[in-house]
Amino acid sequence: MENKMELEKKMSESGEEHGESKTKKRQLGGIKTLPIILANEACDKFASTGFHANMIIYLTKVLNLPLVKASNILTNFNGTANFTPLIGALIADSFAGRFWTIIFGSIIYTLGMVTITVFAFVPSLHPPPCPTQQNCNEASSLQLWILYISLLLQAIGTGGIRPCVVTFAADQFDMTKSKVEARKWNLFNWYYICMGVATILALTVVVYVQDSVDWGWGLGIPTIALGLSTMAFIGGSPLYRKVKPGGSPLVRLTQVIVAAFKKRNVVAPADSSLLYKNKVLDAGISSSGMLLHTNHLRWLDQAAIVTDRDIDESNQPNLWRLSTVHRVEELKSMIRILPIWAAAILLITSYSNQHSFTIQQARTMDRHLSPSFAIPPASLAIFSVSTLVIGLAIYERLFVPFARRITGNPTGITYLQRIGIGFVVNILATIVSALVEIKRKQVATNHNLLDKPTAVIPISVFWLAPQFCLHGIGEVFMSVGLLEFLYDQSPESMKSIAVALSSISMSLGDYFGTILVTSVHKYSGKERNWLPDRNLNRGRLENYYWLITGIQVVNVIYYLICAWFYTYKPLDLATESRDVMDLELAKERILPVDSRVKAETEQERIGTC
């Protein structure tokens, strides 16, 4: 009796302490942290856009590199920078946590920007100028290695920042389905709006300084902004809600596969409720709800079949032989989203080099707004970004309420419908690109300018604006929709990895884009090569655009098939309040392991009866 009273007293004291801890925890995070977190990501975007938007000009006019070589350098850099987020996500979700991963990434990224800024300020690190763009001396191996080191540091830094910022921002709020639908604002839309504003500033201020003042200051401004934002992010540390990592997700997924393989010959029970469940074991990776059993990929259910050798003498499961239903469904969820995710790869492949070619087109066109002011070629991307920012505001305030009345869906349309619309809009953008290139060369032919690569063709650069605007509309639907889809449909403990998958699709798309451009350049003939090194007027860029249009059409057909068969993940939402749940967990921690297992066994026996 005394032991029982003492146990109840301990549970009461533990509950009170945990309640106080919970109250303190609730004071962290919230809307007050959002400006600091998004400002850090916005400065990262400001720096990366300020660096990359005009870099094709820097490589071809300052370092005197051929167009295809320069384009492939940037594409490969983008591919690497989009691959490292997977490594950063694994580090964050496994042991480091998102906060420290962001700090590490920000510092490394800043070092990379400092390196390229110093490189731009020192004239001896550049080859001799070549204004005619003929018989130019290219940058030396040493000069290129300095460039490569800078690009590598930036790629590593991106790996720490990109997969963690949006998920770290989401950590500051209750992201359960009911709470998200009740809000009048969408975190992912506002995330992209902030990125859009940062991109607009980079495409106007930074690009203008690079073209009209100096490359050193043009790269120094975003470097300074990135350094200041990193210090501000570190200074906001006391305000953040920092979610502890739940252990290596790759280990858990591997354990499921190994356990399923070991039991491949074991007969599965007809009743799925007999599969192994352990809420205590999964408590740290299922605070927003347990994943329910699904009938897809049934061979993985073998991992959750209980046999005599699966639980040791201390009543603890051998996780390399036995996995819970929740952990099995984690793996199923990741496998289900892969076909949808893969559709983004070919889209990125299609326009991975398109930005570089469009800038080269703009250099040959009339960019004057007045006799004394000409638009920098890289600033044309402002049409895409402005359309994205305005489009997101219209989407959230007008489109979603209108669509909600028709569909009854709180988000207006589903994630898959949003992504599909984006794919179609991007096809239209590529078609417009081909038609504009045909028009540009017709004007060049009429004025006998085909053999003058540095001459200005009397056609307004604003002919390129429609394709940029269509790309912006495509991003409103496809890019934001894909990010929402990956975040929502991924397991709770793998959010950073899911967001990193978006970057991985860009990485693979960039690498495939390099292969595509290199192959087209190599096999499209010496005479009238589709993608010439120096004189774009004598190329057949429109044929390249028709090729990637065909690729995108095939990709849309593939996507529609995958979307038709996709099943959204089922989630058993937690119905109890967080305080009650945490109190129950506190009570379970007080009970000895053997007693807790016996109590669960007794409850299961009573339930079975």
XYZ file of C-alpha atoms in Angstrom:
609
model
C 0.000 0.000 0.000
C 2.814 2.360 0.936
C 4.628 1.518 -2.299
C 1.486 2.307 -4.264
C 1.038 5.673 -2.543
C 4.708 6.480 -3.097
C 4.377 5.584 -6.794
C 1.303 7.808 -7.173
C 3.161 10.653 -5.460
C 6.086 10.281 -7.879
C 3.734 10.265 -10.857
C 1.981 13.394 -9.546
C 5.282 15.218 -8.997
C 6.503 14.116 -12.417
C 3.283 15.350 -14.013
C 3.584 18.758 -12.325
C 7.212 19.144 -13.388
C 6.383 18.057 -16.913
C 3.449 20.454 -17.005
C 5.726 23.330 -16.016
C 8.202 22.229 -18.673
C 5.402 22.086 -21.224
C 4.224 25.589 -20.319
C 7.760 26.889 -20.768
C 8.036 25.004 -24.044
C 4.867 26.588 -25.332
C 6.344 30.027 -24.793
C 9.009 29.176 -27.352
C 8.445 29.341 -31.085
C 5.374 30.936 -32.582
C 4.943 33.827 -34.973
C 7.665 35.936 -33.282
C 10.383 33.598 -34.558
C 9.185 33.548 -38.150
C 10.738 36.886 -39.283
C 14.208 35.837 -38.048
C 14.044 32.373 -39.608
C 12.661 33.533 -42.947
C 15.093 36.477 -43.007
C 17.977 34.014 -42.765
C 16.622 31.993 -45.672
C 15.808 35.176 -47.608
C 19.408 36.381 -47.262
C 20.608 32.960 -48.404
C 18.352 33.294 -51.442
C 19.513 36.892 -51.953
C 23.129 35.710 -51.943
C 22.606 32.659 -54.153
C 20.509 34.596 -56.696
C 22.906 37.537 -56.684
C 25.719 35.083 -57.353
C 24.081 32.778 -59.871
C 21.725 35.035 -61.860
C 24.506 36.894 -63.650
C 27.314 34.347 -63.268
C 27.007 33.162 -66.876
C 28.071 36.694 -67.898
C 30.990 36.607 -65.450
C 32.197 33.255 -66.770
C 31.878 34.152 -70.463
C 32.940 37.845 -70.423
C 35.374 38.034 -67.463
C 36.828 34.510 -67.414
C 36.362 34.126 -71.210
C 34.887 30.629 -71.047
C 32.881 29.177 -73.982
C 29.096 29.282 -73.561
C 28.499 25.519 -73.263
C 31.421 25.024 -70.853
C 30.296 27.941 -68.671
C 26.699 26.734 -68.713
C 27.755 23.214 -67.711
C 29.916 24.543 -64.849
C 26.927 26.375 -63.414
C 24.589 23.447 -64.011
C 26.979 21.025 -62.303
C 27.356 23.459 -59.408
C 23.582 23.627 -59.107
C 23.433 19.850 -59.229
C 25.950 19.538 -56.389
C 24.287 22.305 -54.372
C 20.953 20.530 -54.762
C 22.406 17.155 -53.743
C 24.097 18.225 -50.496
C 20.733 19.026 -48.803
C 20.122 15.276 -48.546
C 23.318 14.922 -46.501
C 22.373 17.953 -44.409
C 18.893 16.545 -43.811
C 20.289 13.201 -42.646
C 22.658 14.977 -40.252
C 19.841 17.177 -38.908
C 17.292 14.390 -38.476
C 19.816 11.902 -37.068
C 21.808 13.722 -34.393
C 22.647 17.413 -34.957
C 19.162 18.911 -35.078
C 17.961 21.557 -37.517
C 19.159 24.581 -35.538
C 22.845 23.619 -35.446
C 22.763 22.308 -39.006
C 21.488 25.706 -40.224
C 24.227 27.534 -38.308
C 26.971 25.292 -39.695
C 25.616 25.635 -43.240
C 25.327 29.425 -42.973
C 28.948 29.804 -41.826
C 30.323 27.556 -44.598
C 28.170 29.325 -47.211
C 29.465 32.711 -46.040
C 33.061 31.483 -46.410
C 32.291 30.457 -49.988
C 30.850 33.882 -50.776
C 33.866 35.603 -49.216
C 36.151 33.497 -51.447
C 34.358 34.426 -54.694
C 34.203 38.100 -53.608
C 37.968 38.241 -53.059
C 38.405 36.423 -56.392
C 36.371 39.142 -58.137
C 38.246 42.020 -56.433
C 41.751 40.856 -57.474
C 42.448 41.591 -61.200
C 45.456 39.245 -61.339
C 43.088 36.297 -60.832
C 41.371 37.048 -64.173
C 42.560 36.439 -67.761
C 43.098 39.440 -70.084
C 39.845 41.154 -71.226
C 38.407 40.033 -74.581
C 35.775 42.550 -75.763
C 35.503 41.052 -79.271
C 34.724 37.556 -77.885
C 37.004 36.044 -80.536
C 40.313 34.179 -79.951
C 40.036 34.831 -76.211
C 42.450 33.569 -73.545
C 40.442 31.428 -71.143
C 40.965 31.434 -67.372
C 43.915 29.321 -66.218
C 43.611 26.119 -64.211
C 44.617 27.944 -61.007
C 41.998 30.621 -61.567
C 39.328 27.995 -62.214
C 40.318 26.048 -59.091
C 39.721 29.125 -56.936
C 36.291 29.371 -58.547
C 35.631 25.667 -57.920
C 36.605 25.934 -54.221
C 34.162 28.811 -53.794
C 31.416 26.846 -55.530
C 32.129 23.780 -53.373
C 31.912 25.769 -50.114
C 28.632 27.280 -51.243
C 27.284 23.840 -52.157
C 28.212 22.448 -48.718
C 26.632 25.436 -46.992
C 23.471 25.037 -49.030
C 23.266 21.461 -47.774
C 22.911 22.706 -44.221
C 20.508 25.551 -44.910
C 18.047 24.498 -47.581
C 16.492 21.319 -46.118
C 16.235 22.697 -42.591
C 14.951 26.272 -42.737
C 11.370 25.628 -43.845
C 11.049 22.597 -41.545
C 12.611 24.569 -38.673
C 10.045 27.302 -39.316
C 7.294 24.653 -39.251
C 8.669 23.385 -35.913
C 7.668 26.709 -34.361
C 3.965 25.981 -35.020
C 1.414 23.219 -34.554
C 1.407 21.638 -38.013
C -1.349 19.071 -37.405
C -3.901 18.928 -40.215
C -6.716 20.559 -38.237
C -4.528 23.478 -37.139
C -3.109 24.046 -40.637
C -6.584 24.101 -42.194
C -7.820 26.499 -39.503
C -5.143 29.095 -40.287
C -5.899 31.856 -42.757
C -2.330 31.805 -44.036
C -0.125 29.123 -45.552
C 3.442 28.801 -44.247
C 4.775 27.455 -47.549
C 3.176 30.238 -49.596
C 4.711 32.876 -47.317
C 8.036 31.051 -47.458
C 8.035 31.346 -51.249
C 6.856 34.970 -51.099
C 9.841 35.887 -48.897
C 12.154 34.031 -51.258
C 10.577 35.898 -54.164
C 11.126 39.318 -52.597
C 14.772 38.437 -51.890
C 15.193 37.276 -55.487
C 13.689 40.506 -56.854
C 16.162 42.583 -54.809
C 19.049 40.445 -56.067
C 17.933 40.690 -59.686
C 17.655 44.468 -59.519
C 20.175 45.872 -57.024
C 22.903 43.220 -57.154
C 22.764 42.562 -60.889
C 22.819 46.311 -61.623
C 25.923 46.753 -59.455
C 27.614 43.800 -61.187
C 26.876 45.150 -64.667
C 27.327 48.874 -64.071
C 29.692 49.305 -61.090
C 32.002 46.414 -60.226
C 31.876 42.639 -59.869
C 33.648 42.799 -56.509
C 30.942 44.970 -54.944
C 28.280 43.087 -56.858
C 29.287 39.906 -55.023
C 30.270 41.684 -51.793
C 26.771 43.045 -51.092
C 25.085 39.614 -50.827
C 28.100 38.343 -48.850
C 27.623 41.070 -46.240
C 23.863 40.423 -46.105
C 24.439 36.703 -45.566
C 26.921 37.329 -42.759
C 24.545 39.709 -40.954
C 21.589 37.311 -41.270
C 23.674 34.464 -39.821
C 24.489 36.559 -36.752
C 20.812 37.535 -36.378
C 19.727 33.897 -36.602
C 22.202 32.881 -33.888
C 21.029 35.803 -31.740
C 17.436 34.528 -31.894
C 18.409 31.181 -30.340
C 16.586 31.740 -26.995
C 13.261 32.196 -28.842
C 13.251 29.015 -30.906
C 11.503 25.749 -30.257
C 14.192 23.171 -31.048
C 12.876 19.699 -31.804
C 15.281 16.952 -30.783
C 16.333 14.609 -33.606
C 14.640 11.212 -33.477
C 17.673 9.122 -34.422
C 18.836 8.074 -37.838
C 15.837 7.526 -40.123
C 18.014 5.537 -42.506
C 18.760 3.029 -39.734
C 15.039 2.611 -39.016
C 14.213 2.134 -42.691
C 17.053 -0.356 -43.065
C 15.830 -2.267 -40.014
C 12.381 -2.614 -41.603
C 13.850 -3.963 -44.846
C 16.161 -6.392 -43.023
C 13.370 -7.625 -40.740
C 10.999 -8.097 -43.697
C 13.664 -10.047 -45.594
C 14.410 -12.318 -42.633
C 10.701 -13.163 -42.347
C 9.991 -13.412 -46.047
C 8.778 -17.007 -45.603
C 6.657 -16.374 -42.482
C 2.900 -16.485 -43.059
C 1.356 -13.077 -42.308
C -1.805 -12.962 -40.163
C -5.058 -12.298 -42.000
C -5.955 -9.676 -39.388
C -3.587 -6.689 -39.668
C -4.402 -5.684 -36.072
C -2.211 -8.597 -34.935
C 0.880 -6.907 -36.377
C 3.297 -5.466 -33.834
C 2.564 -2.023 -32.367
C 4.424 -0.219 -29.605
C 3.323 3.341 -28.818
C 6.027 3.765 -26.179
C 8.790 2.805 -28.624
C 7.406 5.127 -31.330
C 6.475 8.031 -29.037
C 9.438 10.152 -30.111
C 8.652 9.831 -33.832
C 4.835 10.044 -33.770
C 3.837 13.042 -31.636
C 1.415 14.236 -34.342
C -0.217 10.822 -34.726
C 0.484 7.167 -35.496
C 0.562 5.975 -39.090
C -2.192 3.465 -39.797
C -1.676 0.173 -41.584
C -2.199 0.182 -45.360
C -2.630 -2.680 -47.798
C 0.026 -1.381 -50.193
C 3.455 -3.027 -50.351
C 2.222 -5.893 -48.176
C 5.589 -7.684 -48.324
C 6.973 -5.061 -45.930
C 4.354 -6.109 -43.341
C 6.504 -9.192 -42.746
C 8.722 -6.971 -40.594
C 5.850 -6.464 -38.093
C 4.998 -10.162 -37.621
C 5.834 -11.266 -34.080
C 7.760 -14.560 -33.723
C 9.327 -16.266 -30.718
C 12.831 -14.900 -31.288
C 11.838 -11.253 -31.781
C 11.583 -10.151 -28.120
C 14.419 -10.774 -25.665
C 14.259 -11.753 -22.004
C 13.894 -8.113 -20.920
C 10.804 -7.825 -23.142
C 12.568 -5.472 -25.572
C 12.138 -6.070 -29.331
C 15.103 -6.844 -31.555
C 14.576 -4.052 -34.093
C 16.583 -5.908 -36.740
C 13.989 -8.673 -36.579
C 10.807 -6.857 -35.528
C 9.492 -3.419 -36.531
C 6.341 -1.650 -35.463
C 3.503 -0.937 -37.890
C 4.333 2.771 -37.626
C 7.920 2.178 -38.761
C 6.813 -0.071 -41.592
C 4.374 2.623 -42.742
C 7.168 5.204 -42.595
C 9.007 3.239 -45.250
C 5.827 2.727 -47.271
C 5.126 6.473 -47.183
C 8.584 7.285 -48.535
C 8.274 4.669 -51.288
C 4.820 5.961 -52.316
C 5.986 9.546 -52.810
C 9.029 8.605 -54.939
C 7.180 8.217 -58.306
C 5.533 11.648 -57.861
C 8.839 13.157 -56.800
C 10.628 11.627 -59.796
C 8.354 13.517 -62.203
C 10.060 16.755 -61.111
C 13.442 15.476 -62.309
C 12.629 15.633 -66.028
C 11.038 19.051 -65.585
C 14.271 20.378 -64.048
C 16.235 18.624 -66.801
C 14.198 20.485 -69.388
C 14.937 23.999 -68.181
C 18.168 23.527 -66.149
C 20.196 25.380 -68.821
C 17.349 27.496 -70.143
C 18.180 30.465 -67.903
C 21.742 30.633 -69.242
C 20.578 30.533 -72.859
C 17.909 33.165 -72.236
C 20.508 35.558 -70.818
C 22.604 35.056 -73.946
C 19.528 35.832 -76.066
C 18.882 38.982 -74.040
C 22.441 40.206 -74.630
C 21.737 40.359 -78.370
C 18.403 42.225 -78.035
C 17.454 45.858 -77.433
C 17.395 46.264 -73.642
C 17.008 50.037 -73.423
C 14.227 51.594 -71.376
C 15.639 55.016 -72.224
C 18.603 56.230 -74.279
C 20.814 56.111 -71.161
C 19.517 53.062 -69.290
C 19.522 49.425 -70.396
C 18.147 46.469 -68.435
C 20.852 43.982 -67.369
C 20.174 40.638 -69.085
C 20.028 38.705 -65.801
C 17.404 41.108 -64.417
C 14.823 39.713 -66.826
C 14.224 36.919 -64.307
C 12.421 39.573 -62.258
C 9.381 38.916 -64.454
C 9.351 35.302 -63.301
C 9.859 36.143 -59.634
C 7.348 39.014 -59.636
C 4.775 36.726 -61.203
C 5.552 34.142 -58.508
C 5.091 36.611 -55.641
C 1.920 38.186 -57.055
C 0.623 34.784 -58.123
C 1.044 33.328 -54.629
C -0.886 36.225 -53.107
C -3.685 35.789 -55.659
C -3.617 32.014 -55.164
C -4.018 32.291 -51.385
C -6.519 35.156 -51.252
C -8.659 34.551 -54.339
C -8.056 31.171 -55.951
C -8.226 28.995 -52.813
C -11.520 30.479 -51.489
C -13.065 30.220 -54.970
C -11.891 26.631 -55.511
C -12.954 25.671 -51.976
C -16.573 26.515 -52.803
C -16.471 24.152 -55.773
C -14.393 21.264 -54.426
C -15.125 21.447 -50.699
C -11.389 20.927 -50.104
C -10.013 23.279 -47.375
C -6.922 23.885 -49.548
C -8.963 24.523 -52.705
C -7.370 21.778 -54.781
C -5.237 18.789 -53.827
C -1.451 18.832 -53.846
C -1.383 16.532 -56.884
C -3.780 18.744 -58.860
C -1.663 21.789 -58.040
C 1.516 20.058 -59.213
C -0.148 18.856 -62.431
C -1.291 22.367 -63.372
C 2.285 23.565 -62.878
C 3.607 20.916 -65.265
C 1.207 22.007 -68.006
C 2.037 25.718 -67.578
C 5.759 24.973 -67.888
C 5.138 23.231 -71.222
C 3.435 26.390 -72.480
C 6.439 28.433 -71.312
C 8.845 26.271 -73.331
C 6.682 26.525 -76.464
C 6.695 30.313 -76.129
C 10.505 30.216 -75.730
C 10.885 28.419 -79.054
C 8.564 30.837 -80.869
C 10.397 33.890 -79.487
C 13.778 32.497 -80.588
C 12.402 31.983 -84.119
C 11.207 35.599 -84.118
C 14.577 36.896 -82.806
C 16.531 35.189 -85.600
C 14.072 36.365 -88.251
C 14.766 39.958 -87.226
C 18.529 39.263 -87.200
C 18.266 37.810 -90.724
C 16.305 40.800 -91.987
C 19.041 43.154 -90.726
C 22.013 40.991 -91.827
C 23.201 40.484 -88.245
C 23.512 36.701 -88.119
C 27.323 36.827 -88.294
C 27.691 39.633 -85.755
C 27.381 38.013 -82.277
C 28.079 41.254 -80.378
C 25.633 43.403 -82.411
C 22.299 44.495 -80.945
C 19.360 43.087 -82.889
C 16.513 45.653 -83.219
C 13.963 43.589 -81.284
C 12.814 44.457 -77.783
C 14.068 42.270 -74.958
C 10.518 42.291 -73.583
C 9.669 39.581 -76.105
C 11.289 37.292 -73.524
C 8.975 38.465 -70.726
C 6.000 36.125 -71.457
C 8.061 32.961 -71.031
C 9.428 34.259 -67.710
C 5.901 35.070 -66.525
C 4.673 31.604 -67.489
C 7.558 30.029 -65.589
C 6.538 32.113 -62.565
C 2.947 30.875 -62.792
C 4.262 27.331 -63.142
C 6.237 27.749 -59.908
C 3.133 28.984 -58.059
C 1.550 25.628 -58.749
C 4.345 23.103 -59.250
C 7.199 24.179 -56.944
C 5.074 25.187 -53.947
C 2.717 22.264 -54.491
C 5.581 19.773 -54.584
C 7.106 21.192 -51.391
C 3.736 20.975 -49.599
C 3.172 17.452 -50.892
C 6.576 16.189 -49.757
C 6.228 17.796 -46.324
C 2.674 16.579 -45.734
C 3.050 13.037 -47.047
C 6.407 12.250 -45.457
C 6.693 10.645 -41.992
C 6.962 13.027 -39.066
C 10.581 12.107 -38.310
C 11.708 12.600 -41.927
C 10.472 16.100 -42.750
C 13.950 17.486 -43.441
C 14.719 14.546 -45.713
C 11.438 15.069 -47.549
C 12.231 18.727 -48.166
C 15.728 17.674 -49.259
C 14.110 15.408 -51.858
C 12.898 18.561 -53.609
C 16.521 19.677 -53.892
C 17.627 16.199 -54.978
C 15.170 16.344 -57.887
C 16.825 19.632 -58.893
C 20.254 18.045 -58.500
C 19.462 15.061 -60.704
C 17.676 17.334 -63.167
C 20.734 19.579 -63.389
C 23.068 16.646 -63.971
C 20.757 15.167 -66.618
C 20.489 18.653 -68.099
C 24.264 18.795 -68.445
C 24.229 15.446 -70.229
C 21.414 16.632 -72.501
C 23.093 19.926 -73.426
C 26.477 18.266 -73.948
C 24.930 15.587 -76.163
C 22.965 18.120 -78.219
C 26.063 20.263 -78.642
C 28.143 17.232 -79.663
C 25.743 15.496 -82.040
C 23.792 18.364 -83.637
C 26.511 18.917 -86.240
C 29.342 21.377 -86.811
C 27.384 23.419 -89.336
C 24.443 25.211 -87.729
C 25.029 23.560 -84.360
C 21.950 23.857 -82.161
C 24.011 25.282 -79.259
C 27.117 27.067 -80.635
C 29.904 28.253 -78.338
C 30.134 31.881 -79.452
C 27.520 32.963 -82.009
C 23.983 32.141 -80.864
C 22.577 33.755 -84.023
C 23.953 30.885 -86.104
C 22.601 28.244 -83.740
C 19.262 26.442 -83.642
C 18.224 27.093 -80.089
C 14.553 26.769 -81.067
C 15.162 23.106 -81.950
C 16.528 22.539 -78.453
C 13.367 24.124 -77.025
C 11.171 21.842 -79.146
C 13.156 18.867 -77.871
C 12.609 19.714 -74.214
C 8.941 20.453 -74.949
C 8.573 16.868 -76.136
C 10.371 15.607 -73.028
C 7.965 17.538 -70.809
C 4.899 16.164 -72.629
C 6.097 12.607 -72.000
C 6.801 13.559 -68.385
C 3.260 14.897 -67.866
C 1.777 11.624 -69.146
C 3.976 9.731 -66.673
C 2.932 12.070 -63.854
C -0.779 11.688 -64.561
C -0.447 7.896 -64.360
C 1.407 8.123 -61.029
C -1.047 10.656 -59.591
C -4.019 8.499 -60.604
C -2.747 5.543 -58.574
C -1.386 7.525 -55.602
C -2.901 6.940 -52.146
C -2.508 9.577 -49.434
C -1.000 8.375 -46.163
C -3.529 7.471 -43.417
C -2.808 9.060 -40.036
C -4.379 8.311 -36.664
C -4.445 11.869 -35.338
C -3.815 12.293 -31.626
C -7.136 13.195 -30.031
C -5.826 13.881 -26.549
C -4.237 17.166 -25.627
C -0.485 17.358 -25.626
C -0.403 17.839 -21.863
C -2.326 14.635 -21.206
C -0.182 12.720 -23.674
C 3.033 13.973 -22.143
C 1.751 13.178 -18.633
C 0.995 9.613 -19.682
C 4.486 9.307 -21.128
C 5.895 10.636 -17.855
C 3.953 8.001 -15.947
C 5.266 5.293 -18.245
C 8.818 6.425 -17.624
C 8.324 5.997 -13.851
C 7.055 2.407 -14.190
C 9.733 -0.291 -14.468
C 10.122 -1.710 -17.975
C 8.907 -5.171 -16.968
C 5.785 -3.743 -15.302
C 4.990 -1.585 -18.314
C 5.302 -4.525 -20.708
C 3.148 -6.692 -18.439
C 0.517 -3.931 -18.241
C 0.443 -3.590 -22.041
C 0.208 -7.365 -22.422
C -2.677 -7.445 -19.965
C -4.489 -4.649 -21.826
C -4.034 -6.479 -25.134
C -5.325 -9.717 -23.536
C -8.442 -7.957 -22.196
C -8.990 -6.258 -25.554
C -8.723 -9.600 -27.345
C -11.258 -11.165 -25.001
